Coordinates of C-alpha atoms and ligand atoms in Angstrom, one line a residue:
X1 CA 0.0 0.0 0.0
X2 CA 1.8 3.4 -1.4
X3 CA -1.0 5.8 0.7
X4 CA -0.1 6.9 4.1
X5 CA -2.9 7.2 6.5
X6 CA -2.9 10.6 8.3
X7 CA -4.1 10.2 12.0
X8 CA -4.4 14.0 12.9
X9 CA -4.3 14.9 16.9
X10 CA -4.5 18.1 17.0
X11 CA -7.4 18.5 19.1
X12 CA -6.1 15.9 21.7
X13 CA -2.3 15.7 21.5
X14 CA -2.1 19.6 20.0
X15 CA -4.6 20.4 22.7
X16 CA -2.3 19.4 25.3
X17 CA 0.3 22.5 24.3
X18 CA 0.5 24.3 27.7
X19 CA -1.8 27.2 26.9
X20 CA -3.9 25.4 23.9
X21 CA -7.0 24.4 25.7
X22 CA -9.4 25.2 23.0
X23 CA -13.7 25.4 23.7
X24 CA -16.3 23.3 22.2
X25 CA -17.2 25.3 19.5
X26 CA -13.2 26.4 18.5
X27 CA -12.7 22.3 18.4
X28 CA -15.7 21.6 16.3
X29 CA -14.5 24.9 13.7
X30 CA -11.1 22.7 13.8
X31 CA -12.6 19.6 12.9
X32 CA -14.7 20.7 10.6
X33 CA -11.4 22.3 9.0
X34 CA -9.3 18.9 9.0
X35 CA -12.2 17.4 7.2
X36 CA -11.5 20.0 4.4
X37 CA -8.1 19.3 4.7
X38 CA -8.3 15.8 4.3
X39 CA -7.5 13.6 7.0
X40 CA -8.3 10.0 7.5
X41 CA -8.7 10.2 10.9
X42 CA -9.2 13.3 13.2
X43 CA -8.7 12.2 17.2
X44 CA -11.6 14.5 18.7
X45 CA -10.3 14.4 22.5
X46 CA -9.7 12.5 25.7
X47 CA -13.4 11.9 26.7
X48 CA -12.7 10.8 30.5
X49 CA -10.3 14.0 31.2
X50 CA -13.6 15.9 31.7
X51 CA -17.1 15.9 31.3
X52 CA -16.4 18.9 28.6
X53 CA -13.8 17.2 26.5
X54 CA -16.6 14.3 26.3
X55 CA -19.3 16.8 25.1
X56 CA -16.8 18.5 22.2
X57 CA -16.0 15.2 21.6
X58 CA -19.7 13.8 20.8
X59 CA -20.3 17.1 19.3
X60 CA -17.4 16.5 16.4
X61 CA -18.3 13.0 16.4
X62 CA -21.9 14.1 15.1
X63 CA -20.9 16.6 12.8
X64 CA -18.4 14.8 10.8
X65 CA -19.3 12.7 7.9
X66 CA -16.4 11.6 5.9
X67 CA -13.3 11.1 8.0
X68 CA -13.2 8.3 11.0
X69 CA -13.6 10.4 14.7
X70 CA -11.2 8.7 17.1
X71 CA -11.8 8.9 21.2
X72 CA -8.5 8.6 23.0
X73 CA -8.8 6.0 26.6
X74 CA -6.5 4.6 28.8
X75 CA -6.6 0.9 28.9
X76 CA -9.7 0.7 31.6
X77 CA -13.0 0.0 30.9
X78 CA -14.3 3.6 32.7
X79 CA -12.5 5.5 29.9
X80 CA -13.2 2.9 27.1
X81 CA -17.0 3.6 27.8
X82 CA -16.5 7.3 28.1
X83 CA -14.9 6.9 24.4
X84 CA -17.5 5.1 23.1
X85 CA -20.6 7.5 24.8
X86 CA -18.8 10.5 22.7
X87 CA -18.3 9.2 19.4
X88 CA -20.8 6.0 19.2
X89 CA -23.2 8.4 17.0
X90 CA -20.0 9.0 14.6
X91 CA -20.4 8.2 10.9
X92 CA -16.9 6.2 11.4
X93 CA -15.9 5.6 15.3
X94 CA -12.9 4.7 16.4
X95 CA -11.7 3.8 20.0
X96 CA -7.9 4.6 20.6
X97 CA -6.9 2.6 24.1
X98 CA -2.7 3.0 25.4
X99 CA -0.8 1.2 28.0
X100 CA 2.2 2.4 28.9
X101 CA 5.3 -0.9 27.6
X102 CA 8.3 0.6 28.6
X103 CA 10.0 -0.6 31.9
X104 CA 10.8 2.6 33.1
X105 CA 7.4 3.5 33.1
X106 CA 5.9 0.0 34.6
X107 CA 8.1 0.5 37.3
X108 CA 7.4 4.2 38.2
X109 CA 4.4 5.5 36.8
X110 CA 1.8 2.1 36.6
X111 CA 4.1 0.0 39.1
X112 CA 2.4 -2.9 37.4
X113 CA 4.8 -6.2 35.7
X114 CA 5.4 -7.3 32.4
X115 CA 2.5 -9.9 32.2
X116 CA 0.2 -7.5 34.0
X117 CA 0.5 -4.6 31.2
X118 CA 0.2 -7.4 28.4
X119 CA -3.0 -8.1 30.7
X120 CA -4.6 -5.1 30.6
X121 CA -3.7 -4.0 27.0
X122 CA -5.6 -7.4 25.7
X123 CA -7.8 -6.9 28.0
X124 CA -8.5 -3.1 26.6
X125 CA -8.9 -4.3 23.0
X126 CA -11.0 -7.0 24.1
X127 CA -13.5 -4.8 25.7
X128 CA -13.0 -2.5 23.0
X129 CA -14.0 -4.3 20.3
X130 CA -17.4 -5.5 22.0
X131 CA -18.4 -1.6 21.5
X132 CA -16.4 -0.3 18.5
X133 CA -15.0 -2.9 14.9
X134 CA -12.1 -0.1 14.6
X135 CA -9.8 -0.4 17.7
X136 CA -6.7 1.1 17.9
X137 CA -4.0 0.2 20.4
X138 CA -0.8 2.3 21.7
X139 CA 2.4 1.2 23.4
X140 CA 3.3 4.5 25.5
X141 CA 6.7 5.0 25.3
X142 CA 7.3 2.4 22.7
X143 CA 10.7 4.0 21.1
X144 CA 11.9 2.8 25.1
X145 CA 10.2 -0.6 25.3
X146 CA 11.6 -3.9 25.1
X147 CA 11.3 -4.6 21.4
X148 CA 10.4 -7.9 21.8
X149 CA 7.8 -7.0 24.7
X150 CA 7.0 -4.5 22.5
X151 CA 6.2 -7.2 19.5
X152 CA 4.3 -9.7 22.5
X153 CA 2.2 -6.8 23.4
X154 CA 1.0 -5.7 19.7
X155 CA 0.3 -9.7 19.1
X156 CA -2.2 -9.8 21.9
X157 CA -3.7 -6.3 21.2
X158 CA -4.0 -7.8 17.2
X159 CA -5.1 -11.3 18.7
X160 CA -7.8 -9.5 20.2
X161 CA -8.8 -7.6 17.2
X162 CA -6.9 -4.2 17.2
X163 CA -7.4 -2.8 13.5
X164 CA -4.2 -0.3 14.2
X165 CA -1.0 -0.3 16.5
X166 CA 0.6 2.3 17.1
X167 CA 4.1 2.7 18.0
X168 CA 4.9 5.7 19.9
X169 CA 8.1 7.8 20.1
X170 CA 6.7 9.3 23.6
X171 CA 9.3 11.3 24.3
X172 CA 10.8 12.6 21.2
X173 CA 13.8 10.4 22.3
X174 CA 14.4 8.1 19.1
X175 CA 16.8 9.2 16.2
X176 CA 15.9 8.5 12.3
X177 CA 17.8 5.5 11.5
X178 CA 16.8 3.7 15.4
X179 CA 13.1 4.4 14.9
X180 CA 13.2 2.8 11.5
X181 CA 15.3 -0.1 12.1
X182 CA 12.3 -0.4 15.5
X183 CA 9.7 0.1 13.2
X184 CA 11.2 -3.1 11.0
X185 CA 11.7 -4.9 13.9
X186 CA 8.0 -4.8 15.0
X187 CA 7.2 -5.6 11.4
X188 CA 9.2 -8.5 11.2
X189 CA 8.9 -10.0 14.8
X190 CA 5.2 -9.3 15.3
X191 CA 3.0 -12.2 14.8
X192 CA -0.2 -11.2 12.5
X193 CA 1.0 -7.8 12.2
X194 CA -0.4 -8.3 8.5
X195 CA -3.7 -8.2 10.0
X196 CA -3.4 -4.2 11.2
X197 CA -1.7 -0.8 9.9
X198 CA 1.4 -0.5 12.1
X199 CA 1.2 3.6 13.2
X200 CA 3.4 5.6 14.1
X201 CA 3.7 8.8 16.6
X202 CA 6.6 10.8 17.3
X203 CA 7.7 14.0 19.7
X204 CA 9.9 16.5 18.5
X205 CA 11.9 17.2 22.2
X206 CA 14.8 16.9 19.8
X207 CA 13.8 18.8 16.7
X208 CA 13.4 14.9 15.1
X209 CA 9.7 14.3 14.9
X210 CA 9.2 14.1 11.4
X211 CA 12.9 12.8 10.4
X212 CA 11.8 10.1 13.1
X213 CA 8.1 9.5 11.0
X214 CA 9.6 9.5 7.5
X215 CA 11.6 6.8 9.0
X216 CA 9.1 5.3 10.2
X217 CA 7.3 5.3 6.9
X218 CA 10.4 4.3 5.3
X219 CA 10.7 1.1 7.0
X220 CA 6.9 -0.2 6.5
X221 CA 4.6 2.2 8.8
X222 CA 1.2 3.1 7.4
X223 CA -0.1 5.3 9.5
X224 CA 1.4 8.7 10.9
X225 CA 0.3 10.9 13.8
X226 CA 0.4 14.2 13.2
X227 CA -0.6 17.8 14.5
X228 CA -1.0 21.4 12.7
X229 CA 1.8 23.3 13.3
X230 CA 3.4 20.7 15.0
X231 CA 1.5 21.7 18.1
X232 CA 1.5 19.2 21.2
X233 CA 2.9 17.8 24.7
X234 CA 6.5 20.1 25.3
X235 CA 8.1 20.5 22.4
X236 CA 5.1 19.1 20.2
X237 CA 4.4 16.2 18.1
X238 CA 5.6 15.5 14.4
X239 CA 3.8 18.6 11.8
X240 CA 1.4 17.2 9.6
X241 CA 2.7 20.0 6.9
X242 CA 5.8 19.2 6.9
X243 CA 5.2 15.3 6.7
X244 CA 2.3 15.7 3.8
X245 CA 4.6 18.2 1.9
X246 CA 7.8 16.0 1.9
X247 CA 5.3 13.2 0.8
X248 CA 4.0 15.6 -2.0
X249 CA 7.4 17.1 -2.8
X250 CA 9.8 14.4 -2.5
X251 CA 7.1 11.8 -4.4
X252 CA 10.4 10.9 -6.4
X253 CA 12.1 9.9 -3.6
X254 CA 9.7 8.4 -1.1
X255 CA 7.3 6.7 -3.7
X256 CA 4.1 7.2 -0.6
X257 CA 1.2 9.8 -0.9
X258 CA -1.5 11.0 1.3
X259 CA -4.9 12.4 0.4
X260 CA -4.6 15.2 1.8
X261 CA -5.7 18.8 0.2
X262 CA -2.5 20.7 0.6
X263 CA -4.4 23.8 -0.6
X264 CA -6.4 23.7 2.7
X265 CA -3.3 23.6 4.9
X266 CA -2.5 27.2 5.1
X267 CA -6.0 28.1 6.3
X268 CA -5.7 24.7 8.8
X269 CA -2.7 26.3 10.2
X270 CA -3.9 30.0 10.7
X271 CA -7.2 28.5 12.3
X272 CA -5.1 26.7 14.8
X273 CA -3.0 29.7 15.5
X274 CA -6.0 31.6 16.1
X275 CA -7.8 29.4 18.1
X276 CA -4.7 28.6 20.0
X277 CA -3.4 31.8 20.3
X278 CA 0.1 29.9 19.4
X279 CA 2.0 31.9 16.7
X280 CA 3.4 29.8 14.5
X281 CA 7.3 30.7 14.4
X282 CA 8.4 32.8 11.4
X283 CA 10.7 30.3 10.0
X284 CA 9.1 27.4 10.5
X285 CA 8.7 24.7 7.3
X286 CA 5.6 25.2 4.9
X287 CA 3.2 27.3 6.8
X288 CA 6.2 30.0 8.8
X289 CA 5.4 33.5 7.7
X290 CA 9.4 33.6 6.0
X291 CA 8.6 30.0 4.2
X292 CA 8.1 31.7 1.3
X293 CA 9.9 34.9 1.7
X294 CA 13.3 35.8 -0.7
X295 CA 15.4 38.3 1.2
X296 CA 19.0 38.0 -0.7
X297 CA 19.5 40.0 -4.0
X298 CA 20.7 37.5 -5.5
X299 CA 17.7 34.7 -4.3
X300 CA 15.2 37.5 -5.2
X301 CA 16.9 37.7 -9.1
X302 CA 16.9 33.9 -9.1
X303 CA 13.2 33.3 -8.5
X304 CA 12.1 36.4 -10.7
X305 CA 14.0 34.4 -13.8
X306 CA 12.6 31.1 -12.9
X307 CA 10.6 30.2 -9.3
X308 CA 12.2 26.9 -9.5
X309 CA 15.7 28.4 -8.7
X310 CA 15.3 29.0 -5.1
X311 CA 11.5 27.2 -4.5
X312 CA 10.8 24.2 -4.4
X313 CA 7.3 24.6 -3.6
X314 CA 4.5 26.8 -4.6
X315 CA 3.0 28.6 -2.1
X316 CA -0.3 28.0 -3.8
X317 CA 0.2 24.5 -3.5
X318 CA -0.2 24.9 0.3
X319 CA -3.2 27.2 -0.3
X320 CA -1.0 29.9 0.1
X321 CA -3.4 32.7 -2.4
X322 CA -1.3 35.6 -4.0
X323 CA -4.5 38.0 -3.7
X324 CA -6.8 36.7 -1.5
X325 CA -8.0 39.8 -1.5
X326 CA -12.4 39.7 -1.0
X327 CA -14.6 42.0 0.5
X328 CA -14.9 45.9 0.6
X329 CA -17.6 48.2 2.2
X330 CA -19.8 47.8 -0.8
X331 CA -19.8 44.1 -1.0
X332 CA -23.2 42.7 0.4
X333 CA -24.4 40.0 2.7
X334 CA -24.8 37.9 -0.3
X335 CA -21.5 38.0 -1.2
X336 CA -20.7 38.2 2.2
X337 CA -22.5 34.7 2.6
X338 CA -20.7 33.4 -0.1
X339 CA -17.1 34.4 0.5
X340 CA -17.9 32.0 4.5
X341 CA -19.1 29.4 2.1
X342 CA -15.5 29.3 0.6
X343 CA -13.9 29.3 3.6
X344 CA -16.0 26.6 5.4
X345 CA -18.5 28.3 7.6
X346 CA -22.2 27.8 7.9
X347 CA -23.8 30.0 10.2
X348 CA -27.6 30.4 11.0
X349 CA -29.3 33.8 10.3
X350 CA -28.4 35.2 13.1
X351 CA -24.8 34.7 13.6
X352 CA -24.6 35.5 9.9
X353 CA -26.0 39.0 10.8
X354 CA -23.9 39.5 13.8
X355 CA -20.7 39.1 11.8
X356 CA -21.8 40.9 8.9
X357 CA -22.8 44.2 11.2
X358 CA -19.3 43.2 12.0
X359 CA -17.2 42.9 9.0
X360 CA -19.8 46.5 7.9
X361 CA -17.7 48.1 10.7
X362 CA -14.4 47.0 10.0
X363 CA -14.5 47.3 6.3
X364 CA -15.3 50.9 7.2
X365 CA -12.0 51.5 8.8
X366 CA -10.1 49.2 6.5
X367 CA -10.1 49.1 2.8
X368 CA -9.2 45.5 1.6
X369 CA -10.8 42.8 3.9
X370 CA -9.0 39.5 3.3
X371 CA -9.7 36.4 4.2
X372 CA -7.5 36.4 7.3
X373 CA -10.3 39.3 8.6
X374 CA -13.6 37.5 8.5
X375 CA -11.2 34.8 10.2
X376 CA -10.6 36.6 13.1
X377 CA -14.4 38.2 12.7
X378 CA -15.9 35.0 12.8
X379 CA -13.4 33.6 16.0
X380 CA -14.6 37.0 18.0
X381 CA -17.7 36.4 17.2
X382 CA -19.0 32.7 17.0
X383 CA -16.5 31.1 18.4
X384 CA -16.2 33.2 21.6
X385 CA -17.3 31.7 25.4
X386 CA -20.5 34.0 26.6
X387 CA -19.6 37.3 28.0
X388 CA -19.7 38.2 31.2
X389 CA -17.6 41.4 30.9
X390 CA -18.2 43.1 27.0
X391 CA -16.1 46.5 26.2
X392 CA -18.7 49.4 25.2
X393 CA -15.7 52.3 24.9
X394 CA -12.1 52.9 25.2
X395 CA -10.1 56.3 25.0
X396 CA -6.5 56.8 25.6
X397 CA -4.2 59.2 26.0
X398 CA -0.8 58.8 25.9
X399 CA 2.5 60.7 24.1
X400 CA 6.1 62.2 25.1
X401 CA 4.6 64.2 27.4
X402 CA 1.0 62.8 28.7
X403 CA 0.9 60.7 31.5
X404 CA -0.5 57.4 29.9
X405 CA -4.2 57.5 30.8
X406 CA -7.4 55.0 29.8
X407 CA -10.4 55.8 30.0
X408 CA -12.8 52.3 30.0
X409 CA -16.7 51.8 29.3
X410 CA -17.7 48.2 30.2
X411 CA -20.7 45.9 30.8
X412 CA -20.7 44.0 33.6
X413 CA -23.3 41.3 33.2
X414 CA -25.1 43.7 31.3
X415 CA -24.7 46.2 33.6
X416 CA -22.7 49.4 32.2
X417 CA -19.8 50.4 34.4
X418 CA -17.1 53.6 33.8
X419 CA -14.0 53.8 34.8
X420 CA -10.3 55.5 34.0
X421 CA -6.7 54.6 35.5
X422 CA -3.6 55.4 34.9
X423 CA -0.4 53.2 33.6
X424 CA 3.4 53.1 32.6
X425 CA 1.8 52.9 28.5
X426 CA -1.7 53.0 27.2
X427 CA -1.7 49.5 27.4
X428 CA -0.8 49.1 31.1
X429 CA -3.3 52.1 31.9
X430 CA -5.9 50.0 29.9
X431 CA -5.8 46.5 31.8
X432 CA -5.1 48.0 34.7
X433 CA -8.6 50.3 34.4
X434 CA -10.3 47.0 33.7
X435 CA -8.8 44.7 36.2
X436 CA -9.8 47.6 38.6
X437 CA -13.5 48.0 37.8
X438 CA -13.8 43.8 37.4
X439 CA -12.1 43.5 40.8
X440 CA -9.9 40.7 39.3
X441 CA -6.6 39.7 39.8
X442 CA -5.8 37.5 36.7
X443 CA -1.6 38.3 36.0
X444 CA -0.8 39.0 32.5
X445 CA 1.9 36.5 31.6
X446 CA 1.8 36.9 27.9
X447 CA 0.8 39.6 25.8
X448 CA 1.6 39.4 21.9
X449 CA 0.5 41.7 18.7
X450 CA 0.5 40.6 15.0
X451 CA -0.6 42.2 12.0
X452 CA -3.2 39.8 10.3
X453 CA -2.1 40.8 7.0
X454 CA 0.3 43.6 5.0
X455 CA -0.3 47.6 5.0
X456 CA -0.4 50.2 7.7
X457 CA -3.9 49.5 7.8
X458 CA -3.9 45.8 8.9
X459 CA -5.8 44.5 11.4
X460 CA -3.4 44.0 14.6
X461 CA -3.8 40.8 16.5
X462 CA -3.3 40.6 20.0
X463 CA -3.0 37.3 22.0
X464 CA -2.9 37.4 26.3
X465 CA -2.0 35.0 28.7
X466 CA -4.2 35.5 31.8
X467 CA -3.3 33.3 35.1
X468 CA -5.7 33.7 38.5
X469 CA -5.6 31.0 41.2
X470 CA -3.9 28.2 39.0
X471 CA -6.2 28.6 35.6
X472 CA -4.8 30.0 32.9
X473 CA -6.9 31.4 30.1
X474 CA -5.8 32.9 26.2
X475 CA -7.3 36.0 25.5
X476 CA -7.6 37.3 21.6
X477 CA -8.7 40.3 19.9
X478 CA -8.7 42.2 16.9
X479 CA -8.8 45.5 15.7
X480 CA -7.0 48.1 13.5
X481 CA -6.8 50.1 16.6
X482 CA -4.0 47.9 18.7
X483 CA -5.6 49.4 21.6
X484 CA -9.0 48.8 20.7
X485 CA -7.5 45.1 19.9
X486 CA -5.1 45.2 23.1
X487 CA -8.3 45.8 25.4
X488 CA -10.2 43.3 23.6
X489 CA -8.3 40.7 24.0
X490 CA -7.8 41.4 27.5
X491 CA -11.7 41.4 28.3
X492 CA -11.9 38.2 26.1
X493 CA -9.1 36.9 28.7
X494 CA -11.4 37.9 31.6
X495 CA -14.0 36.3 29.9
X496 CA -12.4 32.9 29.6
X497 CA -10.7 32.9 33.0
X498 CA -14.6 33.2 34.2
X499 CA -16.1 30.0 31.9
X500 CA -13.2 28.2 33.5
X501 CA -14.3 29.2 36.8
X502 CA -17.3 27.9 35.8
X503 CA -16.6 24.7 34.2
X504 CA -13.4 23.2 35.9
X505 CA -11.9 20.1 34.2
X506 CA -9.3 17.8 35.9
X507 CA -6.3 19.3 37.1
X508 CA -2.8 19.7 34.2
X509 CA -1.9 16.1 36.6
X510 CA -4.9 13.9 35.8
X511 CA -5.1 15.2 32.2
X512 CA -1.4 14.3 31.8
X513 CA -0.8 11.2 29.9
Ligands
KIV601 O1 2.8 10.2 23.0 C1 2.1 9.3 23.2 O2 2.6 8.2 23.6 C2 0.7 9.4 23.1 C3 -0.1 8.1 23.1 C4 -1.3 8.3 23.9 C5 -0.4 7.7 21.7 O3 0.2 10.5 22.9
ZN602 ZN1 1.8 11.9 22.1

């Protein structure tokens, strides 16, 4: 078989980025997205981490048509039925149960023998398959197991009737020629492994992820786990970009493919930024702001006499438009509906009207909306958690001489509430007026600002970390006005620190894998 399965994890693996928690309706805008995009199989969550991830997860399952929804469980029968009970109503289910193999992990984390973990892993599949026909088991820590307990275990997860076994580089500890000569090993020494799709799942803690998976492709693997962006656990799991376009690219040389869109992974990535609030760093492969960019004279000559000469993709390939250039202030809500066709959004009557009053407003200030705007329109505005606290006004002063001052209208519940305070900068004055007239005492860990697009006129996009009592909450807004944007995203910050509050999951321990 020359066609790679891509198992995407963005929303369970990617979601465990410190920072990336993402709400219900941000995970089912993703999803939706990755079914665009192509994947085989999208794993929706961890149902049994919290009553919310179980509820996105059932949501996605029932929204998705074409690719398979996979649950993640460990290997108990609580969590398998909490798998099941989110995605039993999906068009293709599939359970996903892991035991830890590695001794090192037996002995410390599970403190549970050899013959016990081959136990329980049968003993997960078994139970498994009474509920689900697509089962697919995962040796935690594989790249540091025993191969041949390794091999034992993935017999008696296949004996049982695992469709897929996975083989995971936990820890991002495996280099390229070691994880392929594992990955032939398994192959080799595994009875029946003919009967699944070996799968493989690497870290990057080394910078190796997806040398490790082409490896691991290389040597027989059929499956690869992958994330946008390479988002995920420390320093992330292998980047489904970068995999899919070495696949696409290097063809030649690899002789696999994928069916994956690669015209939908530029707006996959930017939706996971966004939703994240994770920037995606400027150099990095395929989807980095600079992937495309020609600085030196002599680069930019090259690729004006033939692209080929210093490219060796084309940005359009990865849906990268040269003018994505839409909407104006004249365009109407026909259009308007159209253009969120294009880009993959539904919305009833009266979101549709709620972003359109919106995108009347911006396209007021700004002349060329792109794509990247009614984006971030429709993240402020559908995607959002409910308001408690919603910014009516801002003014600030600030200059050479002015002592930086904000002045701050807010509703409070509905409830309108004025304020002003001073700061080091307009900013500080801002979330400092705010945090006064909320009475909170959230502690700004990150703040960031990026234009959404080119021109003096772009949109500026600003990303906080709020922390209060433990939670931690992203806060996004945009605006052409950075201050506008700056106090929006703090509010939005406020906003999420509240749900939390309200809707507390397990603890960063229990969700910890
Ligand atoms: O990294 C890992 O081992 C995992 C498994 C649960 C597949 O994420
Ligand atoms: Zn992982």
């Amino acid at each position: 078989m020359d066609q790679v399965i891509i198992f995407d994890t963005t929303l369970r693996d990617g979601e465990q980025s410190p920072g990336a928690s993402m709400n219900a309706a941000e995970k089912l805008r993703l999803a939706v997205q990755l079914e665009r995009l192509g994947v085989d199989v999208i794993e929706a969550g961890f149902p049994a981490a919290s009553p919310g991830d179980l509820e996105a997860v059932r949501l996605i399952a029932g929204k998705i048509r074409n690719a398979q929804v996979a649950a993640l469980a460990r290997a108990s029968k609580d969590d398998i039925d909490k798998a099941w009970a989110a995605i039993r109503d999906a068009a293709h289910p599939r359970i996903h149960t892991f035991i830890a193999t590695s001794d090192i992990h037996l002995e410390h984390k599970l403190k549970m023998t050899r013959p016990q973990v081959l136990d329980a892993a049968a003993g997960a599949v078994r139970y498994a398959k009474t509920l689900a026909e697509n089962v697919e088991f995962s040796a935690e820590d594989g790249s540091r197991s025993d191969p041949d307990f390794l091999c034992r275990v993935f017999q008696a997860a296949i004996e049982e009737g695992a469709t897929t076994v996975n083989l995971p580089d936990t820890v991002g500890y495996a280099v390229p020629e070691e994880f392929g000569n594992l990955v032939s090993y398994v192959l080799k020494h595994t009875p029946g492994i003919h009967k699944a799709i070996l799968s493989i799942h690497c870290h990057n803690d080394l910078g190796l992820a997806t040398a490790n998976s082409l490896a691991g492709l290389k040597a027989g693997a059929r499956q690869v786990e992958v994330t946008i962006n390479g988002i995920g656990e420390r320093a992330g799991n292998t980047s489904l970009e970068e995999v899919v376009m070495t696949l696409y690219t290097r063809r030649d040389r690899v002789g696999l493919s994928s069916r994956i869109n690669t015209k939908e992974i530029h707006p996959a990535s930017r939706l996971v930024s966004m939703i994240t609030g994770i920037m995606v760093q400027p150099n990095k492969a395929v989807v980095g702001a600079n992937a495309f960019a020609h600085e030196a004279g002599i680069h930019q000559d090259g690729v004006l006499k033939n692209r080929m000469t210093y490219e060796i993709m084309e940005p359009e390939t990865v849906g990268l438009a040269k003018n994505s250039l839409v909407l104006g202030k004249h365009s109407g809500r026909h259009a308007f509906k159209n253009k969120l066709g294009e880009l993959g959004y539904e919305l009833s009557d009266k979101d549709l009207n709620r972003v359109f009053e919106r995108f009347k407003e911006l396209a007021d200030k700004k002349k060329e909306i792109l794509d990247e705007d009614i984006e971030v329109l429709i993240a402020e505005e559908i995607l959002r958690v409910p308001d408690h606290y919603e910014l009516d006004y801002l003014n600030v002063v600030s200059g050479t001489v002015a002592v930086p001052t904000a002045t701050v209208k807010l509703r409070i519940d509905g409830v309108e509430a004025q304020g002003a305070g001073f700061g080091v900068g307009p900013i500080d004055a801002t979330f400092n007026t705010i945090a006064k007239m909320t009475h909170t005492r959230s502690k700004l860990v990150r703040f960031s600002i990026n234009a959404i697009s080119g021109g003096t006129d772009a949109q500026g996009e600003v990303t906080v970390r709020l922390q209060e009592n433990g939670l931690v909450a992203l806060g996004k807004g945009a605006d052409p006005d950075i201050f506008i944007a700056s106090a929006k995203a703090y509010v939005n910050g406020l906003n999420r620190l509240e749900y939390l509050k309200k809707n507390p999951s397990l603890s960063a321990e229990e969700r910890a894998l």
